[in-house]
Amino acid sequence: MFKILEKQALNPTVTKMVVDAPFIAKKAEPGQFIILRVNAEGERIPLTIADYDREKGTVTIIFQIVGATTEALNHLNVGDCIHDFVGPLGTPSHIEENKKVAVIGGGVGCAIAYPVAKKLHEMNCTVHTITGFRNKDLVILEKEFRAVSDKFIMMTDDGSYGKKGVVTEALKELIESGEQYDEVIAIGPLIMMKFVAQTTKPYNIKTTVSMNPIMIDGTGMCGGCRLTVGGQTKFACVDGPDFDGHLVDFDEAMERASMYKPFERKAYEETCNLFAKEVQ
Amino acid sequence: MPNMSLNKNEMPSQPADVRNKNFKEVALGYTEEQAVDEANRCLNCKNKPCVGNCPVHIDIPAFIAKIRERDYEAAYQIITQASSLPAVCGRVCPQETQCEQKCVRGIKGEPVAIGRLERFVADWHNQHQQEKPQKPESNGHKVAVIGSGPAGLTCAGDLAKKGYDVTVFEALHTAGGVLVYGIPEFRLPKSIVAKEIETLKEMGVKIQTNMVIGKVLSIDELFEDGYEAVFIGSGAGLPRFMNIPGENLKGVYSANEFLTRVNLMKAYKEGGATPIQHAKKVAVVGGGNVAMDAARCAKRLGAEDVYIVYRRSMEELPARQEEVHHAMEEGIEFKLLVNPVEILEGENGFVSGIKCIEMELGEPDESGRRRPVAKPNSEFVLEVDSVIMSIGTSPNPLIKSTTKGLETKAWGGIIADEETGQTSREGVFAGGDAVTGAATVILAMGAGKEAAAAMDRYIQSKQ
């Protein structure tokens, strides 16, 4: 059992939790993930590690409430326990010193992009950050990003905050204005990462994306998280989650992510109804 | 006077057309009268050929003699001297190629139903014996076991009996390894596995779940933490695919994923939190026990047509006879001498069919089985909406890649001494599928047992 030490709503649909998990905190690196189960009957879901504190023995997760499990997780409070919490899984992000890097975060993906930006900043890299959200209400981690970025651009789909438009427009503008990046790191929805990779391809800029497919065990056992990368099958849980964005077959990944859509929608509605009844 | 009937007492079972719609246990177990009647078929041979063919050397005629005397607890005690998991082995061992294969009664007629008798004794004990096992006196030595499958649990049990302070590290959230994620409820109820693990805990074995050794702790760190010897029983968990077009379509599963969703995550239960596709027509590729399990699960999830697609003939099919027999009774169709070449895409990225080619058997290959060869221009399409790949698994590289000096074979199997399980690293032993590649529960148990004895000798010799 893993105790929740802090809980904070970052926006109406995104929650941050600090969890007591000393073994994992001791080993965690940016880019790695954990798998959790909310209760004894729960499903296993992967969440990327947003932060860790080796001394306090804590691991931070940031999640968007998108389905039954994240809804149930969000109903836990400080002092409650998460039934299972296993990690650190996956291969850590490869981060080099003294580079010029553009970090692109989309929506809740910013939760994972932030520790990467922070680490780059600590390693003396020049960090240009572009974040994209649907609207102003959904913005998270702006202050944190500004603190570790040499340049920061905020984009919203509806223009309610920052510039109106998508992240790729801002990225293209920066590249065309003469910024020369050693690497672009994109973390967000599959469709965003696909278009970031398409944007950087003509300029031949190394582009890394973080994949988060459906998985069960997270140790290479089920193969449910398989992706096609450069024509070869890879398991995101052990070979990733970071991959070369120019080699990932995003269309296949998006198709595979929709495998259980009808089930997930129904389970989410049922869970919401259940919690609504409890409130009454 | 021995019972000279040529046939085994039949196992009472759920009727095929009832059980293929539920996940309850198929075989119901002998009644006391059936067990005693079957025990009377044993001739109590002096040279005990059955014992020599049991990987853990259970004194089979001795426990059967106790059944004849209706002293079932004594029979149980005889079995547990050799085996830590009798209720499991009685259900899933391939007896026809082990103990029962050498039974003298099998020369003319059927052998004694040793597996069914073992199960009867274990179930009788679990139902009638409330007394908890004695916790052995501690010898003050700490050992670690990685993996809580049959090899790890056996090793842990044997070491605990000798007084060791044993900690088992399990990567998943529930202990049991393949016994809980792989073998389905209808063949091995999970309550039975849980009971066997409870017995180990009462003997003092500690089990830490959610611990992926190689990630959260390395083997070197276990030694730093004071463990004096380590047993690796991490199994063969990495699924193989065929590398044919269409394998990443929606509806294609590895048998590992499909069975883990069904068994460990309970996706078969109404209202379960973990989703699974309820396909109407399913092709399971492969012919082992895992393929039979996957096919029978798919049927129980509501599939109308389930095919086993296997590239050799019935004679080479590696699954236990009983599983093949049960699968056939339940309406699984066998497409033999057939090999998939492509999985076809239908609407929305889901599977619509599997294109196969007919095979014929040529010369024997290195495994001694006749090599299947494709017949030119014999392609045909089986219409299916799900494909389950059950063509084998290999050991997970996680421990190898994080343990310096631990040598493995090219295909990933840990190199370990056959008799002792000793690896290339001092104090590190290994056994089960992590060493042999995918094999059986009882072989893994045999390896766990031998490694436990070797670990004991290793630690005692250091004194």
XYZ file of C-alpha atoms in Angstrom, chain A residues 52-277:
226
model
C 10.778 12.361 -7.289
C 12.553 13.181 -4.055
C 15.182 10.609 -3.133
C 15.606 11.937 0.413
C 11.931 12.141 1.281
C 11.279 8.895 -0.582
C 8.428 10.308 -2.635
C 7.293 10.027 -6.242
C 5.043 12.615 -7.899
C 2.438 11.689 -10.482
C 0.278 14.051 -12.510
C -2.732 12.611 -14.253
C -5.690 13.723 -16.305
C -9.074 12.328 -15.379
C -9.951 10.530 -18.585
C -11.448 7.212 -17.541
C -12.725 4.981 -14.765
C -9.337 4.379 -13.148
C -8.158 7.993 -13.123
C -11.611 9.023 -11.867
C -11.313 6.516 -8.993
C -7.735 7.649 -8.328
C -8.900 11.246 -8.118
C -11.383 10.255 -5.416
C -8.520 9.248 -3.123
C -7.276 11.933 -0.738
C -4.232 12.707 1.363
C -3.760 9.855 3.841
C -5.469 7.293 1.578
C -3.429 4.540 -0.023
C -2.948 3.441 -3.611
C -3.158 -0.356 -3.615
C -0.241 -1.083 -5.967
C 2.517 1.179 -7.258
C 5.388 -0.387 -9.158
C 8.428 1.074 -10.856
C 10.569 2.710 -11.982
C 9.819 1.119 -15.355
C 11.102 1.879 -18.842
C 14.380 3.357 -20.013
C 15.309 6.830 -18.668
C 15.363 9.748 -21.117
C 18.762 10.300 -22.663
C 19.796 13.852 -21.742
C 23.073 15.471 -22.784
C 24.850 18.579 -21.499
C 25.320 21.932 -23.253
C 22.788 21.402 -26.027
C 20.125 23.631 -27.463
C 16.802 21.892 -27.086
C 13.187 22.756 -27.870
C 10.775 21.113 -25.418
C 7.190 20.810 -26.644
C 4.470 19.922 -24.129
C 0.839 19.326 -24.994
C -1.909 19.276 -22.358
C -1.234 16.874 -19.501
C 1.925 15.827 -21.405
C 3.425 18.998 -19.903
C 3.579 17.104 -16.623
C 6.171 14.829 -18.179
C 7.821 17.495 -20.324
C 8.520 19.611 -17.246
C 10.969 17.246 -15.453
C 12.779 16.826 -18.773
C 13.035 20.614 -19.242
C 14.201 20.972 -15.654
C 16.878 18.325 -16.085
C 18.071 19.944 -19.361
C 18.267 23.292 -17.609
C 20.286 21.745 -14.771
C 22.648 20.247 -17.341
C 23.437 23.629 -18.803
C 21.328 23.291 -21.928
C 19.553 26.164 -23.646
C 15.871 25.329 -23.267
C 13.111 26.747 -25.468
C 9.718 25.575 -24.290
C 6.449 25.629 -26.199
C 3.325 24.472 -24.374
C -0.095 23.961 -25.894
C -3.480 23.734 -24.203
C -7.082 23.777 -25.399
C -7.873 26.921 -23.401
C -6.746 29.095 -20.501
C -8.536 27.039 -17.828
C -6.455 23.972 -18.630
C -3.024 25.587 -18.347
C -0.664 23.819 -15.920
C 2.933 24.325 -14.733
C 3.444 27.677 -16.501
C 5.461 29.177 -13.656
C 7.596 26.061 -13.345
C 8.361 25.980 -17.067
C 9.250 29.675 -17.148
C 11.767 29.109 -14.347
C 13.763 26.544 -16.360
C 13.303 27.900 -19.903
C 15.422 30.435 -21.779
C 12.441 31.099 -24.014
C 8.814 30.227 -23.277
C 5.851 30.279 -25.665
C 2.284 29.575 -24.601
C -0.217 28.454 -27.213
C -3.958 27.832 -26.794
C -6.343 26.377 -29.357
C -8.904 29.139 -28.809
C -6.513 32.020 -28.130
C -7.859 32.536 -24.608
C -4.276 32.676 -23.324
C -0.894 33.206 -24.983
C -0.992 32.916 -28.747
C -3.864 31.320 -30.649
C -2.812 28.209 -32.541
C -1.053 24.880 -32.201
C 2.458 24.168 -30.965
C 3.805 23.225 -34.385
C 3.132 26.750 -35.683
C 5.289 28.234 -32.941
C 7.989 25.614 -33.461
C 8.111 26.232 -37.208
C 8.362 29.973 -36.615
C 11.312 29.519 -34.242
C 13.132 27.218 -36.637
C 12.510 29.524 -39.590
C 13.712 32.517 -37.602
C 17.094 30.816 -37.472
C 17.062 28.960 -34.129
C 19.270 25.894 -34.541
C 18.217 23.069 -32.227
C 20.278 19.988 -31.454
C 17.100 18.217 -30.452
C 13.338 18.648 -30.205
C 11.584 16.733 -27.429
C 7.811 16.414 -27.807
C 5.521 15.026 -25.132
C 1.763 15.174 -25.495
C -1.133 13.648 -27.422
C -0.128 11.252 -30.226
C -1.513 13.598 -32.861
C 0.605 16.467 -31.540
C 3.778 14.359 -31.461
C 3.052 13.144 -34.999
C 2.824 16.719 -36.297
C 5.882 17.889 -34.357
C 7.859 15.054 -35.986
C 6.488 16.065 -39.386
C 7.473 19.683 -38.733
C 11.087 18.899 -37.833
C 11.624 16.246 -40.500
C 12.427 18.642 -43.406
C 14.997 20.376 -41.188
C 16.484 17.063 -40.126
C 16.365 17.945 -36.422
C 16.644 14.992 -34.045
C 13.167 14.574 -32.531
C 12.342 12.480 -29.483
C 8.795 11.553 -28.509
C 7.443 9.834 -25.392
C 4.960 7.044 -26.098
C 2.330 5.960 -23.597
C 0.374 3.071 -25.125
C -1.976 0.576 -23.490
C 0.011 -1.864 -21.357
C -0.517 -4.309 -18.508
C 2.645 -5.439 -16.765
C 5.192 -2.837 -17.940
C 8.061 -5.339 -17.889
C 7.913 -6.773 -21.414
C 5.586 -9.621 -20.609
C 2.367 -8.868 -22.484
C 3.487 -7.125 -25.655
C 0.294 -5.067 -25.649
C 2.333 -1.859 -25.873
C 4.045 -2.798 -29.131
C 4.730 -0.097 -31.701
C 6.342 -0.032 -35.094
C 9.522 2.044 -35.010
C 11.606 2.180 -38.174
C 9.780 -0.868 -39.497
C 10.547 -2.942 -36.412
C 8.255 -3.946 -33.552
C 9.286 -2.391 -30.232
C 7.793 -2.709 -26.758
C 7.237 0.785 -25.329
C 7.526 -0.505 -21.752
C 11.111 -1.769 -22.032
C 12.514 -0.307 -25.271
C 10.946 3.103 -24.528
C 8.937 5.075 -23.668
C 11.215 7.500 -25.611
C 11.621 6.886 -29.344
C 12.882 8.665 -32.463
C 9.807 10.598 -33.596
C 10.820 10.359 -37.242
C 10.668 6.564 -37.106
C 7.485 5.958 -35.077
C 4.394 4.777 -36.972
C 1.966 7.200 -35.309
C -1.078 6.163 -37.329
C -0.723 2.601 -36.098
C -0.142 3.819 -32.522
C -3.302 5.963 -32.651
C -5.305 3.057 -34.025
C -4.022 0.737 -31.272
C -4.772 3.302 -28.563
C -8.445 3.182 -29.568
C -8.728 -0.595 -29.052
C -10.976 -0.421 -25.992
C -12.677 2.967 -26.542
C -16.305 1.756 -26.167
C -15.435 -0.256 -23.037
C -13.516 2.659 -21.540
C -16.356 5.120 -22.158
C -18.891 2.817 -20.514
C -16.616 2.063 -17.537
C -15.996 5.793 -17.048
C -19.713 6.607 -17.057
C -20.439 3.788 -14.622
C -17.697 4.951 -12.268
C -18.930 8.542 -12.390
C -22.483 7.368 -11.652
C -21.227 5.307 -8.749
C -19.415 8.254 -7.185
C -22.411 10.523 -7.859
C -24.652 8.071 -5.965
